[in-house]
Short mmCIF file of C-alpha atoms in Angstrom, two decimals:
data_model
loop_
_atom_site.label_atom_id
_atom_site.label_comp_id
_atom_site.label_asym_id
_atom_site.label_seq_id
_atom_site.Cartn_x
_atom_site.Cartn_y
_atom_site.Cartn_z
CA UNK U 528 -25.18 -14.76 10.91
CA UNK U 529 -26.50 -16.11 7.22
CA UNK U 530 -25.39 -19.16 6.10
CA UNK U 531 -26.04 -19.87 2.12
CA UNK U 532 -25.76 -22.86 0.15
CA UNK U 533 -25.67 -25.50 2.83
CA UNK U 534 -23.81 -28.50 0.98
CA UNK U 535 -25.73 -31.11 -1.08
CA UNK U 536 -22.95 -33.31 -1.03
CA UNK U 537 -23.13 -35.85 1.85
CA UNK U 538 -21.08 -34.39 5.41
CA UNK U 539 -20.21 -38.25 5.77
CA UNK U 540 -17.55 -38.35 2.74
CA UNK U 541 -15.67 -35.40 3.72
CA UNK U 542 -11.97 -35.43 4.24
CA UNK U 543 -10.82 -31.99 4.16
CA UNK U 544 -12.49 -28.59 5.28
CA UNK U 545 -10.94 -25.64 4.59
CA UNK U 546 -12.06 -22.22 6.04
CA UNK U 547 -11.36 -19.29 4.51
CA UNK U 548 -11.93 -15.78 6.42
CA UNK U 549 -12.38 -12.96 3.95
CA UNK U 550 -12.65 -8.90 4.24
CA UNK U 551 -13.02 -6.81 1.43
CA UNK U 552 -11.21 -9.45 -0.94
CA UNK U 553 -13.37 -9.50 -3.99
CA UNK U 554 -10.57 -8.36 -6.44
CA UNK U 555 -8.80 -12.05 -5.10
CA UNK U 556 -11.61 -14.56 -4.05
CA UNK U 557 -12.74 -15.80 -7.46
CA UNK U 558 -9.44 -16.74 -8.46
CA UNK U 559 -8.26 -18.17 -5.30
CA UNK U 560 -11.73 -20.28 -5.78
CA UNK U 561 -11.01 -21.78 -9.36
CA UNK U 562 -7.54 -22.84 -8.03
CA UNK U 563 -8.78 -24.49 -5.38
CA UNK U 564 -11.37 -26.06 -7.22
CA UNK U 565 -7.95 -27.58 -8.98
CA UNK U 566 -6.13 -28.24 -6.21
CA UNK U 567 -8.54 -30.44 -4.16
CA UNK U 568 -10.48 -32.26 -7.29
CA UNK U 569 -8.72 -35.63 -5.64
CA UNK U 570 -9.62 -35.03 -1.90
CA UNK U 571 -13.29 -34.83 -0.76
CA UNK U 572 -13.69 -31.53 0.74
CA UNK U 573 -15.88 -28.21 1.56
CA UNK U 574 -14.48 -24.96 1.44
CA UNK U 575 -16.05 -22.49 3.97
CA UNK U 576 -15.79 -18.97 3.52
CA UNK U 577 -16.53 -16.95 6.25
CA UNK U 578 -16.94 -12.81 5.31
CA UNK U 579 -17.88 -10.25 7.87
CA UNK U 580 -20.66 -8.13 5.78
CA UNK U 581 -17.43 -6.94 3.69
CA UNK U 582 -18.30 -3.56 1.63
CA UNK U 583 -17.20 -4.70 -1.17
CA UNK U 584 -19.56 -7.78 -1.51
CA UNK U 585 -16.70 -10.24 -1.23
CA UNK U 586 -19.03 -12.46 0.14
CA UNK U 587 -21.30 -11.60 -2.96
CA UNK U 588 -19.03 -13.19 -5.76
CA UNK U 589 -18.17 -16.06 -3.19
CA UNK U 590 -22.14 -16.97 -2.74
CA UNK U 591 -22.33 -16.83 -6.59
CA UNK U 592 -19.67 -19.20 -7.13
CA UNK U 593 -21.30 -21.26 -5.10
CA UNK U 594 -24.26 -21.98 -7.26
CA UNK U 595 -21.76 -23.50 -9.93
CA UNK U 596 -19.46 -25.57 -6.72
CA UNK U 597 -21.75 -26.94 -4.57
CA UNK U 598 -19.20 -27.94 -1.90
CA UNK U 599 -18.61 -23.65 -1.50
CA UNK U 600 -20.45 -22.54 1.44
CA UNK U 601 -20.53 -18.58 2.52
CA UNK U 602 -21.02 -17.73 6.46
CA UNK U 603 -22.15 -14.02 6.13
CA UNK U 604 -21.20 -12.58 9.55
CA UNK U 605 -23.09 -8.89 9.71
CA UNK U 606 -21.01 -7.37 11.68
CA UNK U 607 -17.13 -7.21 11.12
CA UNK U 608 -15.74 -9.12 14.31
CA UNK U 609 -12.15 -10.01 13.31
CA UNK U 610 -9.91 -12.76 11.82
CA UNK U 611 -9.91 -15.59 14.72
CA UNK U 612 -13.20 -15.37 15.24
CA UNK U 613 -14.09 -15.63 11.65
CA UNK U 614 -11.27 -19.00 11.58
CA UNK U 615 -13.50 -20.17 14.65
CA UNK U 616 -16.99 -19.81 13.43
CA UNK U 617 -15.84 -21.56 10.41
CA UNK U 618 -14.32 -24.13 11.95
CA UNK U 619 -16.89 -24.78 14.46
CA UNK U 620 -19.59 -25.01 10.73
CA UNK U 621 -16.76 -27.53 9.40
CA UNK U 622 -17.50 -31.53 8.56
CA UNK U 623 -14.38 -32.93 7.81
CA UNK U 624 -12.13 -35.08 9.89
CA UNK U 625 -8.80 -32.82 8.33
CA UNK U 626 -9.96 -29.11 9.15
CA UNK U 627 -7.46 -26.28 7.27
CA UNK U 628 -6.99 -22.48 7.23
CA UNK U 629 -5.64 -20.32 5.05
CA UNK U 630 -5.54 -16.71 3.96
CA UNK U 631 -8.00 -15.21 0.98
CA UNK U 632 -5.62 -12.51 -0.04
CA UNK U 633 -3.23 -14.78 -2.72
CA UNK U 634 -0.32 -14.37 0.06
CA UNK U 635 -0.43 -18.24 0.41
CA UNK U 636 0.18 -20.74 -2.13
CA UNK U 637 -2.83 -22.88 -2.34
CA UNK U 638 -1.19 -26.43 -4.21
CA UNK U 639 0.86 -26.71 -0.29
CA UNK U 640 -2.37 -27.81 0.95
CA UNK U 641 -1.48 -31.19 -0.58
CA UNK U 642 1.67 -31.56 1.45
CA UNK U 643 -0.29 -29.80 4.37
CA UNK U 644 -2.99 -32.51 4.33
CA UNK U 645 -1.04 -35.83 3.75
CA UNK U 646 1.40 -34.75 6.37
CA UNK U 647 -1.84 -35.07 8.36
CA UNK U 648 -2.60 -38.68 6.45
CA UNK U 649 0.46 -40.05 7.96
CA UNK U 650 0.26 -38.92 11.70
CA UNK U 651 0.85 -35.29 12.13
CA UNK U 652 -2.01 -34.00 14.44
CA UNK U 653 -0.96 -30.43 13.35
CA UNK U 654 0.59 -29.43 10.04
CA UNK U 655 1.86 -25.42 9.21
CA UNK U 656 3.29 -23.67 6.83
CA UNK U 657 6.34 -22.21 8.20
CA UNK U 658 8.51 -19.41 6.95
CA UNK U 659 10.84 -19.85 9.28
CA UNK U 660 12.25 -23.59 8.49
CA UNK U 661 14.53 -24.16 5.63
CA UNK U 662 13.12 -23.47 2.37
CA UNK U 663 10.37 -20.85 3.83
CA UNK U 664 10.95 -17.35 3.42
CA UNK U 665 8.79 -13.87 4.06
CA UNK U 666 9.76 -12.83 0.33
CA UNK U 667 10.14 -9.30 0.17
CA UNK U 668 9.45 -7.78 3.56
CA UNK U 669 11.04 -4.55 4.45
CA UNK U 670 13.39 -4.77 7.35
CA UNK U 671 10.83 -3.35 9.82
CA UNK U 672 8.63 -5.40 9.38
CA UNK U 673 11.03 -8.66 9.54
CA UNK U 674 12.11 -7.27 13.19
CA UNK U 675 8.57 -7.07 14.17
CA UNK U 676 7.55 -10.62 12.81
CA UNK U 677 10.80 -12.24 14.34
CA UNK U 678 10.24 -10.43 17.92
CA UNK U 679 6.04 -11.40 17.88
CA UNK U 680 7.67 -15.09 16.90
CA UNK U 681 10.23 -14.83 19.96
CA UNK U 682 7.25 -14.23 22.30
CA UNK U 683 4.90 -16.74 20.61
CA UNK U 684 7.12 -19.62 20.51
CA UNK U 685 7.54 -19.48 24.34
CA UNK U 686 3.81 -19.49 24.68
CA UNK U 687 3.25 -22.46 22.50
CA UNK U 688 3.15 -25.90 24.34
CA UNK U 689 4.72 -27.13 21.46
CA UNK U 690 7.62 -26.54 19.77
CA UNK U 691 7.37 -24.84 16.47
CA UNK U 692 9.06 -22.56 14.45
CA UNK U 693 6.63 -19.90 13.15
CA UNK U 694 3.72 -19.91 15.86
CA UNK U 695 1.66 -16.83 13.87
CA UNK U 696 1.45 -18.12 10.45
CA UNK U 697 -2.16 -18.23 8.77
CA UNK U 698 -1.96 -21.08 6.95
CA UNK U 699 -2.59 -24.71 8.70
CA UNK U 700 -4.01 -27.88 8.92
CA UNK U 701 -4.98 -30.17 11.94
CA UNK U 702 -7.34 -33.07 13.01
CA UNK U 703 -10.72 -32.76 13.68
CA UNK U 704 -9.84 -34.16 16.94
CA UNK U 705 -7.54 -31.99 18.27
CA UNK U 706 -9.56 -28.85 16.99
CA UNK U 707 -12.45 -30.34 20.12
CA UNK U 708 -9.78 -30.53 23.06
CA UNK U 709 -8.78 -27.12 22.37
CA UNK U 710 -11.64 -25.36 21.60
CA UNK U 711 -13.42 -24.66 24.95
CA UNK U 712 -10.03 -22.90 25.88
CA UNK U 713 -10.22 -20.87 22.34
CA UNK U 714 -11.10 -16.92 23.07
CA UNK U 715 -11.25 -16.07 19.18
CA UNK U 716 -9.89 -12.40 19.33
CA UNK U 717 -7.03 -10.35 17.39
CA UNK U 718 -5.72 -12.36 14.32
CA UNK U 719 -3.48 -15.20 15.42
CA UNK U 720 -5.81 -18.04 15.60
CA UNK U 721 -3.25 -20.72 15.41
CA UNK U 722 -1.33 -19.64 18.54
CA UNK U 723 -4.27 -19.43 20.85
CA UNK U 724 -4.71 -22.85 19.59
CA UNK U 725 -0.75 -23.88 19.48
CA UNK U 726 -1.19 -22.72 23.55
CA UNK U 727 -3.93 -24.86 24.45
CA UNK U 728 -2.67 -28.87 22.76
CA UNK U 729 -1.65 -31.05 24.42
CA UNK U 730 2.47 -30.84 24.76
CA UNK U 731 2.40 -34.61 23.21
CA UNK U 732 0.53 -33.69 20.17
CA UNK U 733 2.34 -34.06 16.79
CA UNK U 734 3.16 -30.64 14.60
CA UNK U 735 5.15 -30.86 11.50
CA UNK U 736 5.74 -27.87 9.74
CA UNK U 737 5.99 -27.65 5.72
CA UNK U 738 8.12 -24.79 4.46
CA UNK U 739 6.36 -22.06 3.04
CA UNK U 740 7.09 -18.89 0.96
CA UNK U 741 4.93 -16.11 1.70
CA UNK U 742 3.98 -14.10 -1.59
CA UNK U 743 3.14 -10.43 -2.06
CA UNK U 744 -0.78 -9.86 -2.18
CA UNK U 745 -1.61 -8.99 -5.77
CA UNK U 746 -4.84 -7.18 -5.17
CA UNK U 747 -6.64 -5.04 -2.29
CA UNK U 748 -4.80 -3.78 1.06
CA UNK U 749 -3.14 -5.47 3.50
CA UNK U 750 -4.72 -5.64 7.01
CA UNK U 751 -1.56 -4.84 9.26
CA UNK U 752 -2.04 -1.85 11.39
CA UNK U 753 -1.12 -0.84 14.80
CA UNK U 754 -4.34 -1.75 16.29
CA UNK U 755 -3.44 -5.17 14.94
CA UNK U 756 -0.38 -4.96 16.78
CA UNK U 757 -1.96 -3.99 20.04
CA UNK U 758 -4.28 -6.31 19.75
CA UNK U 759 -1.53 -9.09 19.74
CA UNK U 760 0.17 -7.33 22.48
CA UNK U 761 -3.05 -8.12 24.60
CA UNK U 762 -3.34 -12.05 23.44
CA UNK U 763 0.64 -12.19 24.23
CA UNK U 764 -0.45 -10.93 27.90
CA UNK U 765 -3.26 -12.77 28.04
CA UNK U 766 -1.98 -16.08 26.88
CA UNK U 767 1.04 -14.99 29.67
CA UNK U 768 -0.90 -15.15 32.57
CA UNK U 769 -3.37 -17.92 31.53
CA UNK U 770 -0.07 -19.63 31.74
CA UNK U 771 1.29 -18.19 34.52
CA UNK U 772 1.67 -20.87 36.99
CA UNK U 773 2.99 -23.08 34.56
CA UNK U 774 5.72 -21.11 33.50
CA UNK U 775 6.30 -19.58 36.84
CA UNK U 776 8.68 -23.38 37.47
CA UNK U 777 10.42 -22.21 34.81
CA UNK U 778 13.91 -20.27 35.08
CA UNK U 779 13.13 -17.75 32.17
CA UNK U 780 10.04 -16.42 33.75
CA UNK U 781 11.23 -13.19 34.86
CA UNK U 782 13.14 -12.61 31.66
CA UNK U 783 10.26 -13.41 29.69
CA UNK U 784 8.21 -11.00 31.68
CA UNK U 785 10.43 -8.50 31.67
CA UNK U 786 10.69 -8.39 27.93
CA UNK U 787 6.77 -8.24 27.64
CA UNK U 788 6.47 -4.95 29.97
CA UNK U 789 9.83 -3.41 27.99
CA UNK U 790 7.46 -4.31 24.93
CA UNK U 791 4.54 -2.52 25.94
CA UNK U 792 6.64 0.56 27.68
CA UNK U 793 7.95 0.85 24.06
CA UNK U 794 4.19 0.86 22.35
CA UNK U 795 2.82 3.34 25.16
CA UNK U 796 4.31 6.36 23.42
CA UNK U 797 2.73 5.24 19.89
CA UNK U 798 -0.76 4.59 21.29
CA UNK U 799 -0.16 7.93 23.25
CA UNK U 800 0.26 10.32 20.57
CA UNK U 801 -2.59 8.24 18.47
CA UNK U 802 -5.11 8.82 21.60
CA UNK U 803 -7.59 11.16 19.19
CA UNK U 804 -7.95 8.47 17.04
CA UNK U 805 -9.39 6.27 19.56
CA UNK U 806 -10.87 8.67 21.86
CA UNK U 807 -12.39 11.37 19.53
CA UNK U 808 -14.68 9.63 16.32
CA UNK U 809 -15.30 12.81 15.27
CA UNK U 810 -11.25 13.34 14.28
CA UNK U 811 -10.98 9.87 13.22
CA UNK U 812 -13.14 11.23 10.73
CA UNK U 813 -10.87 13.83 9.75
CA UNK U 814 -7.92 12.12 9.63
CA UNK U 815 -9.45 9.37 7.26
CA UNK U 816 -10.35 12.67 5.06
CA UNK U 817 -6.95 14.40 5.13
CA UNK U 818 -4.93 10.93 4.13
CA UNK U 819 -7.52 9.95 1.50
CA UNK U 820 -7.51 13.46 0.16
CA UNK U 821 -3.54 13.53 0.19
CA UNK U 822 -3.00 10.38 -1.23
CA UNK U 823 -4.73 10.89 -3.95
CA UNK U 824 -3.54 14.33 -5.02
CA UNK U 825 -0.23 12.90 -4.51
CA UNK U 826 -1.39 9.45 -6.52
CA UNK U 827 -0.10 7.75 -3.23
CA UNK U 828 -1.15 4.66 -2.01
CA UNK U 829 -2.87 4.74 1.49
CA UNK U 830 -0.67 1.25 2.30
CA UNK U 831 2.32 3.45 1.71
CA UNK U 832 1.80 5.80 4.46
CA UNK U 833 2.67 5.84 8.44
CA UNK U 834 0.67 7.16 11.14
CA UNK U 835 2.97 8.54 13.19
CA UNK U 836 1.11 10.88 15.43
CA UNK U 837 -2.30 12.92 15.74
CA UNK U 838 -2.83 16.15 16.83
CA UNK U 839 -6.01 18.73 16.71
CA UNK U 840 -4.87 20.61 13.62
CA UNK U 841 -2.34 18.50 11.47
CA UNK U 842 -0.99 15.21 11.58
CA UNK U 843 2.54 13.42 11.72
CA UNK U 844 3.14 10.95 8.98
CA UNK U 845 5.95 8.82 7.40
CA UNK U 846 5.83 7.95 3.12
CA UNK U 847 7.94 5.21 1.49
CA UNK U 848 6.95 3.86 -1.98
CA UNK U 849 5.91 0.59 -1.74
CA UNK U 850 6.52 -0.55 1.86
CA UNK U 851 8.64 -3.48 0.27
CA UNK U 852 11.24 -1.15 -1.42
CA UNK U 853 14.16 0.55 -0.29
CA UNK U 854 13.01 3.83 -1.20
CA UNK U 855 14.04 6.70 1.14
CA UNK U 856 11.35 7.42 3.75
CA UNK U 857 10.28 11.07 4.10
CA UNK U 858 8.94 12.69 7.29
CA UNK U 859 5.87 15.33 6.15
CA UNK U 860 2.90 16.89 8.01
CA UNK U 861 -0.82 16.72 6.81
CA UNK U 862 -2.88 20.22 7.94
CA UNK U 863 -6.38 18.91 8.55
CA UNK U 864 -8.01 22.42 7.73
CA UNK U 865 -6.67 22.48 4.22
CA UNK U 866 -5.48 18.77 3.66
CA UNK U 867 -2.12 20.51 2.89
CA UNK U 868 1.15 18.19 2.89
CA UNK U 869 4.23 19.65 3.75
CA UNK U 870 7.79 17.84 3.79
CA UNK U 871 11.00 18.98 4.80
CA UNK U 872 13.76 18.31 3.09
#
């Protein structure tokens, strides 16, 4: 791990230390810089941005920017080794006594870190930005993707010794503090930092959530995938039976456990007809070909499309323009050999 531009300003005066985990955001980092640099002129404060070797050099433009704001510091992580982790090592690099989060991608508005922070001020341990209280919203998600949200919420909120009503957001603020009780418990893995932590505080600490709207990303792709899903799957499990004997008192255990294997019975299928993908680099290869190639004869975007499942001579997908619209969705088949698309009416 590099770590450039170590700050000049003194560690003692800091307030507020916001981490910010980037990959492959350079069309949204510099702006999401300046405003911050606007944002925080009142509050003392280091901003930490922690980039995992991204290929295109978001961590480039970040360390550049950095030579104009001195309290900008880059963690250049070599290998790419996911979003908690990168919220972790940042965290762990932080100075200030308020320590904050937030996503690089322009999906979170950057002036709630005020509210976030004096919510902190007057005696919230833990502060988030919820889109589930009034006044937050998910904007314009397509219904899928709501249903999926609210039923990874349903299973996070029950594993959260706290209670709270969005448990996965990215975008929150908490003491120093209580960052050092949790963080021997912290195993840094898929991408929802805050509930491993939200799992792990003690049930009398403070949270106070802020509502918050969540915007659509302006520039680059969204990170979402099924192996982002699977790997929350595995925390949900994990987190389950870490807390096992806890909530084994409780009346709802066997419902709650029952709704976690009916869960993964229902992703079993998916990860079974995606099996070359993860067994076979070699076709991995070749479907990354086939979609890029399609997509762009088609003047698709590669967010648009569905992986639905993989076989040794075509593929199974699903297109909607722009996930967020209405637009009908239409079934076709990709034939790796040619990079042929085919779709039924």
């Amino acid at each position: 791990m590099l770590l450039t531009n170590l700050l000049h300003i003194s560690t003692l005066s800091l307030v507020l230390s916001l981490i910010l985990p980037t990959y492959n955001e350079a069309a949204n980092i510099s702006n999401l810089l300046e405003m911050l640099d606007g944002v925080l002129a009142n509050i003392p404060h280091e901003i930490i941005v922690v980039d995992d070797n991204s290929p295109d050099q978001t961590w480039k433009i970040a360390t550049e920017t950095s030579k104009l704001r001195g309290c900008i510091k880059v963690l250049r992580r070599m290998h790419k080794k996911g979003l908690s982790s990168a919220v972790v090592d940042g965290l762990d690099a932080a100075h200030g006594t308020i320590l904050a989060v937030m996503d690089s991608d322009g999906q979170h508005d950057a002036q709630l870190l005020l509210s976030l922070v004096e919510h902190i001020r007057q005696g919230a341990d833990i502060s988030i930005g919820s889109r589930y209280v009034e006044g937050g919203s998910v904007g314009s998600w397509v219904r899928d993707r709501r249903i999926i949200s609210r039923v990874g919420t349903f299973f996070a909120k029950r594993l959260s010794r706290v209670p709270v009503s969005d448990p996965l957001g990215g975008f929150f603020v908490l003491k120093r503090s209580v960052y050092q009780i949790v963080r021997p418990t912290l195993h840094p893995t898929g991408f929802k930092i805050l509930l491993e932590i939200l799992a792990a505080v003690p049930k009398q600490t403070k949270l106070t959530e802020v509502p918050l709207i969540f915007r659509m990303r302006l520039h680059g792709q969204s990170k979402l995938s099924l192996r982002v899903h699977v790997a929350f799957l595995c925390q949900i499990i994990r987190l389950s039976f870490r807390s096992f004997v806890e909530l084994l008192r409780k009346s709802g255990m066997i419902l709650f456990m029952t709704l976690i294997v009916m869960t993964a019975v229902w992703l079993f299928p998916r990860l079974l007809s995606l099996r070359l993908l993860y067994t076979d680099p070699t076709m991995r290869e070749r479907v990354q070909s086939a979609l890029t190639t399609v997509a762009d004869r088609e003047g698709w975007l590669l967010s648009d499309i569905e992986l639905r499942s993989v076989s040794s001579d075509s593929i199974e997908i699903l297109h909607r323009d722009h996930l967020r619209t209405e637009a009908p969705v239409r079934a076709c088949t990709i034939h790796l050999s040619s990079s042929t698309l085919s779709c039924p009416e």
